[in-house]
CSV table of C-alpha atoms and ligand atoms in Angstrom, one decimal:
chain,number,residue,atom,x,y,z
O,14,MET,CA,-77.6,116.3,148.4
O,15,HIS,CA,-78.7,118.6,151.2
O,16,GLU,CA,-82.0,116.8,151.2
O,17,ALA,CA,-80.9,114.5,154.1
O,18,LYS,CA,-80.3,117.6,156.2
O,19,ILE,CA,-83.6,119.2,155.2
O,20,ALA,CA,-85.4,115.9,156.0
O,21,SER,CA,-83.8,115.8,159.5
O,22,LEU,CA,-84.8,119.5,160.0
O,23,ILE,CA,-88.3,118.7,159.2
O,24,LEU,CA,-88.5,115.9,161.8
O,25,GLN,CA,-86.9,118.2,164.5
O,26,LYS,CA,-89.1,121.1,163.8
O,27,ALA,CA,-92.2,118.8,163.8
O,28,SER,CA,-91.1,117.2,167.1
O,29,LYS,CA,-90.8,120.6,168.6
O,30,GLN,CA,-94.2,121.7,167.4
O,31,ILE,CA,-95.9,118.8,169.1
O,32,GLU,CA,-94.1,119.0,172.5
O,33,PRO,CA,-97.0,120.9,174.1
O,34,TYR,CA,-99.4,118.2,173.3
O,35,ALA,CA,-99.2,116.0,176.4
O,36,LYS,CA,-101.7,113.5,175.0
O,37,ALA,CA,-100.0,113.1,171.7
O,38,LEU,CA,-99.8,109.5,170.5
O,39,ARG,CA,-98.4,109.8,167.0
O,40,VAL,CA,-98.1,112.1,164.0
O,41,GLN,CA,-100.0,110.8,161.1
O,42,ASN,CA,-99.1,113.5,158.5
O,43,ILE,CA,-96.8,116.4,157.8
O,44,GLU,CA,-97.8,118.9,155.2
O,45,LEU,CA,-94.8,120.5,153.6
O,46,ALA,CA,-94.9,123.3,151.0
O,47,VAL,CA,-92.0,123.2,148.7
O,48,GLY,CA,-91.5,126.0,146.0
O,49,LYS,CA,-90.5,125.0,142.5
O,50,PHE,CA,-87.8,127.8,142.5
O,51,ARG,CA,-85.8,126.0,145.2
O,52,ASN,CA,-83.1,123.4,144.9
O,53,VAL,CA,-85.0,120.7,146.7
O,54,ASP,CA,-85.4,117.3,145.1
O,55,ILE,CA,-88.8,115.9,146.1
O,56,GLU,CA,-87.9,112.2,145.6
O,57,SER,CA,-84.6,112.5,147.6
O,58,LEU,CA,-86.4,114.4,150.3
O,59,ARG,CA,-89.1,111.7,150.7
O,60,PHE,CA,-86.4,109.0,150.8
O,61,ALA,CA,-84.3,110.7,153.4
O,62,PHE,CA,-87.5,111.5,155.5
O,63,ASN,CA,-88.5,107.8,155.5
O,64,ALA,CA,-85.1,106.7,156.4
O,65,LEU,CA,-84.8,109.1,159.3
O,66,ARG,CA,-88.2,109.2,160.9
O,67,SER,CA,-87.9,106.1,163.0
O,68,ASP,CA,-85.4,108.1,165.1
O,69,PHE,CA,-88.3,110.2,166.3
O,70,SER,CA,-90.7,108.3,168.5
O,71,LEU,CA,-93.9,110.1,167.7
O,72,LEU,CA,-93.0,110.5,164.1
O,73,SER,CA,-91.9,107.0,163.1
O,74,GLU,CA,-95.2,106.4,161.1
O,75,ALA,CA,-95.5,110.0,159.8
O,76,VAL,CA,-96.3,110.5,156.1
O,77,LEU,CA,-94.8,113.4,154.4
O,78,ASP,CA,-97.4,115.2,152.2
O,79,ILE,CA,-95.7,117.5,149.9
O,80,THR,CA,-97.4,120.3,148.0
O,81,GLU,CA,-95.2,121.9,145.2
O,82,VAL,CA,-95.8,125.6,144.9
O,83,ASP,CA,-95.6,127.2,141.4
O,84,ALA,CA,-92.9,129.8,140.8
O,85,HIS,CA,-94.0,133.3,139.9
O,86,ALA,CA,-92.1,136.5,139.4
O,87,TYR,CA,-92.5,140.2,138.8
O,88,CYS,CA,-90.8,141.2,135.6
O,89,ALA,CA,-88.1,143.7,135.8
O,90,ALA,CA,-89.4,146.3,133.3
O,91,ASN,CA,-93.1,146.4,134.2
O,92,LEU,CA,-93.7,144.4,137.2
O,93,HIS,CA,-96.0,142.1,135.3
O,94,GLU,CA,-96.6,139.0,137.4
O,95,TYR,CA,-96.1,135.7,135.6
O,96,LEU,CA,-95.6,132.0,136.0
O,97,ILE,CA,-92.0,131.1,135.8
O,98,ASP,CA,-92.0,128.1,133.5
O,99,CYS,CA,-88.9,126.3,134.4
O,100,LYS,CA,-89.0,124.3,131.3
O,101,ASN,CA,-88.7,126.8,128.4
O,102,ASN,CA,-88.2,130.4,129.3
O,103,PHE,CA,-87.7,132.7,132.3
O,104,ALA,CA,-88.5,135.9,130.5
O,105,CYS,CA,-91.7,137.9,131.0
O,106,PRO,CA,-94.4,136.6,128.5
O,107,PHE,CA,-96.0,140.1,128.2
O,108,CYS,CA,-92.9,142.3,127.6
O,109,GLY,CA,-90.0,140.2,127.3
O,110,SER,CA,-88.0,141.5,130.2
O,111,GLY,CA,-86.3,139.4,132.7
O,112,VAL,CA,-87.1,138.3,136.3
O,113,GLY,CA,-87.2,141.3,138.5
O,114,ARG,CA,-88.2,139.5,141.7
O,115,VAL,CA,-89.3,136.0,142.4
O,116,SER,CA,-92.7,136.4,144.2
O,117,SER,CA,-93.5,132.7,145.0
O,118,GLY,CA,-91.9,129.4,144.6
O,119,GLN,CA,-89.2,129.7,147.2
O,120,GLU,CA,-91.3,128.2,150.1
O,121,LEU,CA,-89.9,125.4,152.2
O,122,GLU,CA,-92.1,125.3,155.3
O,123,ILE,CA,-94.4,122.9,157.3
O,124,ARG,CA,-98.0,124.0,156.8
O,125,LYS,CA,-99.9,121.3,158.9
O,126,ILE,CA,-99.3,118.5,161.2
O,127,LYS,CA,-102.0,115.9,161.7
O,128,LEU,CA,-101.6,114.6,165.3
O,129,GLU,CA,-103.4,111.6,166.8
O,130,THR,CA,-104.0,112.2,170.6
O,131,GLU,CA,-105.6,110.3,173.4
O,132,GLU,CA,-109.3,111.2,174.2
C,21,MET,CA,-111.2,106.5,171.0
C,22,HIS,CA,-108.4,108.7,169.7
C,23,ASN,CA,-108.8,112.3,168.6
C,24,ILE,CA,-107.2,113.7,165.4
C,25,LEU,CA,-105.8,117.3,165.7
C,26,ASP,CA,-104.9,119.4,162.8
C,27,ILE,CA,-102.2,121.8,163.8
C,28,HIS,CA,-101.9,124.6,161.2
C,29,LEU,CA,-98.8,126.6,161.2
C,30,THR,CA,-96.0,128.1,159.1
C,31,GLN,CA,-92.7,126.5,160.2
C,32,LYS,CA,-89.9,127.6,157.9
C,33,ILE,CA,-87.4,124.7,157.7
C,34,LEU,CA,-84.3,126.7,157.2
C,35,GLU,CA,-85.1,129.7,159.6
C,36,ASP,CA,-82.2,128.8,162.0
C,37,ASN,CA,-79.7,129.1,159.2
C,38,ASP,CA,-81.3,132.3,158.0
C,39,GLN,CA,-81.2,133.8,161.5
C,40,LEU,CA,-77.5,132.7,162.0
C,41,ALA,CA,-76.8,134.3,158.6
C,42,LEU,CA,-78.3,137.6,159.8
C,43,HIS,CA,-76.2,137.3,162.9
C,44,ASN,CA,-73.0,136.7,160.9
C,45,ARG,CA,-74.0,139.8,158.7
C,46,GLU,CA,-74.3,142.0,161.7
C,47,HIS,CA,-71.0,140.9,162.9
C,48,PHE,CA,-69.5,141.8,159.5
C,49,ASP,CA,-71.3,145.2,159.5
C,50,GLU,CA,-70.0,146.0,163.0
C,51,GLU,CA,-66.4,145.3,161.8
C,52,GLY,CA,-66.8,147.1,158.5
C,53,ILE,CA,-66.2,143.9,156.6
C,54,THR,CA,-67.6,143.2,153.1
C,55,ALA,CA,-68.3,139.5,152.6
C,56,PHE,CA,-68.4,137.9,149.1
C,57,ASN,CA,-69.7,134.4,148.6
C,58,PHE,CA,-68.0,132.9,145.6
C,59,MET,CA,-69.9,129.9,144.2
C,60,SER,CA,-69.4,127.7,141.2
C,61,ALA,CA,-69.3,124.1,140.0
C,62,PRO,CA,-66.1,122.2,141.1
C,63,GLY,CA,-63.1,123.6,139.5
C,64,ALA,CA,-64.5,126.6,137.8
C,65,GLY,CA,-61.6,128.7,139.0
C,66,LYS,CA,-62.7,130.1,142.4
C,67,THR,CA,-59.4,129.7,144.2
C,68,THR,CA,-57.4,130.9,141.1
C,69,LEU,CA,-59.6,133.9,140.7
C,70,ILE,CA,-59.6,134.9,144.3
C,71,ILE,CA,-55.8,134.9,144.6
C,72,GLU,CA,-55.6,137.1,141.5
C,73,LEU,CA,-58.3,139.4,142.8
C,74,ILE,CA,-56.5,139.8,146.2
C,75,LYS,CA,-53.3,140.6,144.4
C,76,ALA,CA,-55.1,143.4,142.7
C,77,LEU,CA,-57.1,144.7,145.8
C,78,LYS,CA,-54.5,144.3,148.6
C,79,ASN,CA,-53.1,147.8,148.2
C,80,GLN,CA,-56.6,149.3,148.8
C,81,PHE,CA,-58.2,146.6,151.1
C,82,ALA,CA,-57.0,144.2,153.7
C,83,CYS,CA,-58.3,140.9,152.4
C,84,ALA,CA,-58.9,137.5,154.1
C,85,VAL,CA,-60.5,134.2,152.8
C,86,ILE,CA,-62.6,131.5,154.3
C,87,GLU,CA,-62.2,128.2,152.3
C,88,GLY,CA,-65.1,125.8,152.4
C,89,ASP,CA,-64.2,122.2,151.2
C,90,MET,CA,-65.5,118.8,152.0
C,91,VAL,CA,-62.0,117.3,152.5
C,92,GLY,CA,-58.6,118.6,153.1
C,93,GLU,CA,-56.8,122.0,153.2
C,94,LEU,CA,-55.5,122.2,149.7
C,95,ASP,CA,-57.0,125.5,148.6
C,96,THR,CA,-56.0,127.1,152.1
C,97,LYS,CA,-52.6,126.0,151.4
C,98,ARG,CA,-52.6,127.6,148.0
C,99,MET,CA,-53.8,130.8,149.6
C,100,LYS,CA,-51.1,130.7,152.3
C,101,ASP,CA,-48.5,130.1,149.6
C,102,ALA,CA,-49.7,133.3,148.0
C,103,ASP,CA,-49.3,135.2,151.4
C,104,ILE,CA,-53.0,135.3,151.9
C,105,ASN,CA,-54.6,135.2,155.2
C,106,ALA,CA,-56.8,132.0,154.9
C,107,PHE,CA,-58.9,129.8,157.1
C,108,GLN,CA,-60.3,126.4,156.2
C,109,ILE,CA,-63.8,125.1,157.1
C,110,SER,CA,-64.1,121.4,156.5
C,111,THR,CA,-67.7,120.7,155.7
C,112,GLY,CA,-67.4,117.0,156.1
C,113,LYS,CA,-70.4,115.3,154.3
C,114,ALA,CA,-72.2,118.7,153.5
C,115,CYS,CA,-71.8,119.9,150.0
C,116,HIS,CA,-72.1,123.6,151.0
C,117,LEU,CA,-71.0,126.1,153.6
C,118,ASP,CA,-73.8,127.1,156.1
C,119,ALA,CA,-74.2,130.0,158.4
C,120,SER,CA,-73.4,128.0,161.6
C,121,MET,CA,-70.0,126.9,160.1
C,122,VAL,CA,-69.2,130.5,159.4
C,123,ALA,CA,-70.5,131.7,162.8
C,124,ARG,CA,-68.3,129.1,164.6
C,125,LEU,CA,-65.2,130.4,162.8
C,126,LEU,CA,-66.2,134.0,163.4
C,127,HIS,CA,-66.3,133.4,167.1
C,128,GLU,CA,-63.0,131.6,167.2
C,129,GLN,CA,-61.1,133.8,164.9
C,130,SER,CA,-60.9,137.6,165.0
C,131,PHE,CA,-61.1,139.2,161.5
C,132,ASP,CA,-60.4,142.6,163.0
C,133,GLY,CA,-59.0,145.0,160.4
C,134,THR,CA,-60.2,142.9,157.5
C,135,ASP,CA,-62.0,145.0,154.9
C,136,ILE,CA,-62.9,142.3,152.4
C,137,LEU,CA,-63.6,138.7,153.2
C,138,PHE,CA,-64.0,136.1,150.4
C,139,LEU,CA,-66.0,133.0,151.3
C,140,GLU,CA,-65.1,130.3,148.8
C,141,ASN,CA,-68.0,127.9,148.9
C,142,VAL,CA,-67.8,124.2,148.2
C,143,GLY,CA,-67.8,123.5,144.4
C,144,ASN,CA,-71.5,122.9,143.7
C,145,LEU,CA,-74.2,124.8,141.7
C,146,VAL,CA,-77.0,123.5,143.7
C,147,CYS,CA,-76.7,123.3,147.5
C,148,PRO,CA,-74.9,126.5,148.3
C,149,ALA,CA,-77.9,128.5,146.8
C,150,GLU,CA,-80.1,127.2,149.7
C,151,PHE,CA,-77.8,128.4,152.5
C,152,ALA,CA,-77.2,132.0,153.2
C,153,LEU,CA,-74.0,132.7,155.1
C,154,GLY,CA,-74.5,136.4,156.0
C,155,GLU,CA,-72.6,137.6,152.9
C,156,HIS,CA,-73.3,141.0,151.3
C,157,VAL,CA,-72.6,140.0,147.7
C,158,ASN,CA,-73.1,136.9,145.9
C,159,VAL,CA,-70.7,136.0,142.9
C,160,VAL,CA,-71.2,132.9,140.6
C,161,LEU,CA,-68.4,131.6,138.5
C,162,LEU,CA,-69.1,129.7,135.2
C,163,SER,CA,-66.1,128.4,133.4
C,164,VAL,CA,-66.6,128.3,129.6
C,165,SER,CA,-65.8,124.6,129.5
C,166,GLU,CA,-69.0,123.8,131.5
C,167,GLY,CA,-71.3,125.0,128.7
C,168,ASP,CA,-73.4,128.1,128.1
C,169,ASP,CA,-76.7,126.4,129.2
C,170,LYS,CA,-75.7,126.2,132.8
C,171,PRO,CA,-77.8,129.4,133.9
C,172,PHE,CA,-80.8,127.7,132.3
C,173,LYS,CA,-80.1,124.5,134.2
C,174,TYR,CA,-79.4,125.8,137.5
C,175,PRO,CA,-81.6,128.8,137.6
C,176,VAL,CA,-81.9,129.3,141.3
C,177,ILE,CA,-78.2,130.1,141.9
C,178,PHE,CA,-77.9,132.3,138.9
C,179,GLN,CA,-81.1,134.2,139.8
C,180,LYS,CA,-79.8,135.0,143.3
C,181,CYS,CA,-76.5,136.4,142.6
C,182,ASP,CA,-75.1,139.9,142.0
C,183,ALA,CA,-72.5,139.0,139.4
C,184,VAL,CA,-71.6,136.1,137.2
C,185,VAL,CA,-67.9,135.7,136.2
C,186,LEU,CA,-67.5,133.8,133.0
C,187,THR,CA,-64.0,132.2,133.6
C,188,LYS,CA,-61.3,130.5,131.5
C,189,CYS,CA,-62.2,132.5,128.5
C,190,ASP,CA,-58.8,131.8,126.9
C,191,LEU,CA,-60.5,128.3,126.3
C,192,LEU,CA,-63.2,129.8,124.1
C,193,PRO,CA,-61.6,128.7,120.8
C,194,HIS,CA,-61.5,125.1,122.0
C,195,VAL,CA,-65.1,124.7,123.3
C,196,ASP,CA,-68.6,125.3,122.0
C,197,PHE,CA,-69.5,128.1,124.4
C,198,SER,CA,-71.5,131.1,123.2
C,199,ILE,CA,-71.0,134.2,125.4
C,200,GLU,CA,-74.1,135.7,123.7
C,201,ARG,CA,-76.2,132.6,124.6
C,202,ALA,CA,-75.1,132.6,128.3
C,203,LYS,CA,-75.7,136.3,128.5
C,204,SER,CA,-79.1,135.9,127.1
C,205,PHE,CA,-80.1,133.3,129.6
C,206,LEU,CA,-78.7,135.6,132.3
C,207,LYS,CA,-80.6,138.5,130.9
C,208,ASP,CA,-83.9,136.6,131.2
C,209,LEU,CA,-83.1,135.2,134.6
C,210,ASN,CA,-81.3,138.1,136.4
C,211,PRO,CA,-81.1,141.2,134.4
C,212,ASP,CA,-79.5,143.1,137.3
C,213,ALA,CA,-76.5,140.8,137.5
C,214,ALA,CA,-73.1,142.2,136.4
C,215,VAL,CA,-71.4,139.8,133.9
C,216,PHE,CA,-67.7,139.8,133.4
C,217,GLU,CA,-65.6,137.7,130.9
C,218,VAL,CA,-62.3,136.9,132.6
C,219,VAL,CA,-59.1,134.9,132.3
C,220,ALA,CA,-56.8,134.2,135.2
C,221,GLY,CA,-53.2,135.2,134.9
C,222,LYS,CA,-51.5,136.0,131.7
C,223,ARG,CA,-53.5,133.7,129.4
C,224,PRO,CA,-54.5,135.3,126.2
C,225,TYR,CA,-57.9,136.8,125.7
C,226,SER,CA,-58.6,140.0,124.0
C,227,ASN,CA,-61.8,140.9,125.9
C,228,ASN,CA,-60.5,140.3,129.5
C,229,GLN,CA,-62.6,142.2,132.0
C,230,PHE,CA,-60.6,141.3,135.0
C,231,ASP,CA,-59.9,145.1,135.7
C,232,GLN,CA,-63.6,145.8,135.4
C,233,LEU,CA,-64.4,143.1,138.0
C,234,VAL,CA,-61.7,144.4,140.3
C,235,ALA,CA,-63.4,147.9,140.0
C,236,TRP,CA,-66.8,146.3,140.6
C,237,LEU,CA,-65.5,144.5,143.7
C,238,SER,CA,-63.8,147.7,145.1
C,239,GLU,CA,-66.9,149.6,144.6
C,240,LYS,CA,-68.9,146.9,146.7
C,241,GLY,CA,-66.1,146.9,149.2
C,242,LYS,CA,-66.3,150.6,149.8
C,243,SER,CA,-70.1,150.7,150.1
C,244,PHE,CA,-70.0,148.4,153.1
C,245,GLN,CA,-66.8,149.7,154.6
C,246,LYS,CA,-67.1,151.6,157.9
M,5,GTP,N1,-57.1,127.8,131.0
M,5,GTP,C1,-57.5,128.3,132.2
M,5,GTP,N2,-57.4,127.6,133.3
M,5,GTP,C2,-57.8,128.2,134.5
M,5,GTP,C3,-58.2,129.4,134.7
M,5,GTP,N3,-58.6,129.6,135.8
M,5,GTP,C4,-58.3,128.6,136.6
M,5,GTP,N4,-57.9,127.5,135.7
M,5,GTP,C5,-57.4,126.2,136.1
M,5,GTP,O1,-58.6,125.5,136.5
M,5,GTP,C6,-58.3,124.5,137.5
M,5,GTP,C7,-59.3,124.7,138.6
M,5,GTP,O2,-59.0,125.9,139.3
M,5,GTP,P1,-59.4,126.2,140.8
M,5,GTP,O3,-59.1,127.6,141.0
M,5,GTP,O4,-58.7,125.2,141.7
M,5,GTP,O5,-60.9,125.9,140.8
M,5,GTP,P2,-61.9,126.0,142.2
M,5,GTP,O6,-63.3,126.5,141.6
M,5,GTP,O7,-61.4,126.8,143.2
M,5,GTP,O8,-62.0,124.4,142.4
M,5,GTP,P3,-62.8,123.8,143.7
M,5,GTP,O9,-62.4,124.6,144.9
M,5,GTP,O10,-62.1,122.4,143.8
M,5,GTP,O11,-64.2,123.7,143.4
M,5,GTP,C8,-56.9,124.7,137.9
M,5,GTP,O12,-56.0,123.8,137.1
M,5,GTP,C9,-56.6,126.2,137.3
M,5,GTP,O13,-55.2,126.4,136.9
M,5,GTP,C10,-58.2,130.3,133.4
M,5,GTP,O14,-58.6,131.4,133.4
M,5,GTP,N5,-57.9,129.7,132.3
M,6,MG,MG1,-61.1,126.0,145.2
M,7,ZN,ZN1,-93.3,142.2,131.7
């Protein structure tokens, strides 16, 4: 339910990032990395983004490209690094201990903006 | 002819909230306040438990509560009826508290002299996990009527927390909730989390760990006190 808020922040952050480009015509693409160990629903986010983008002049045709980032953890007992399979099990497949620290999968960031500018 | 420019960057989307949370945290630290963020699904028993906890802690710590609700002030009224210093934040359409809401209240309202501040988040197991408030300690409540599979289904919030309180344990005879199964999910997901089985008030439950929970909170309270 917080996806609308996140979509609006993406648009605000992207607008801010392109401010220095005086010859900017329009943003074609925004590449967003979203970790799988985050409570962000991709479909709702896309829906909210498409509904809100027309409020931002240079972003009204921007396409949101989302890359999902796998979740990994270091296990608590031995610091084995493993893929957190959010479907079946959260424990370490090598030693059976639990998640010590999540090492990836918590990303929520813009990685690239594709901007069309005047010659 | 138009040019296409690829701008490469790392722009974190929630960095403003994270920064404000740090700011709140500094504020708490300056005043020697320990802030607890209480989260759960709607109706798991946050307000009831916080009232009971404050009764048990008030001789040792000056306590206050910030209530986050989408609508109304019912929980704040319950706190005030119990003689507890409580402040309401109405989150409107937002299904969670965020750092800016707490920051605004901290600037309007002095919490001078407070030792322990309870932040009762909006009832929701999803969104509150995404928004840090500046709290020192995260506590998630899971009432036994919700089912023992919830840590597995909502892993993000249960992975982040410092303690899980299994509430309404007096209802165990009436629901299919296995304490063992819930604990086993938690052991995989968050082996460091403390787990307490609790009932609020004088309801019957032989393994009530309310006193252990009070002791755990006191310990945390002391470690951040000035
Ligand atoms: N049987 C039983 N009922 C409880 C217990 N603790 C709370 N309740 C009841 O559960 C209901 C919800 O409790 P609240 O404390 O309002 O729950 P909450 O999490 O604050 O609810 P929201 O703020 O609306 O999300 C109330 O009717 C409480 O009386 C308990 O230990 N046992
Ligand atoms: Mg409540
Ligand atoms: Zn391991």
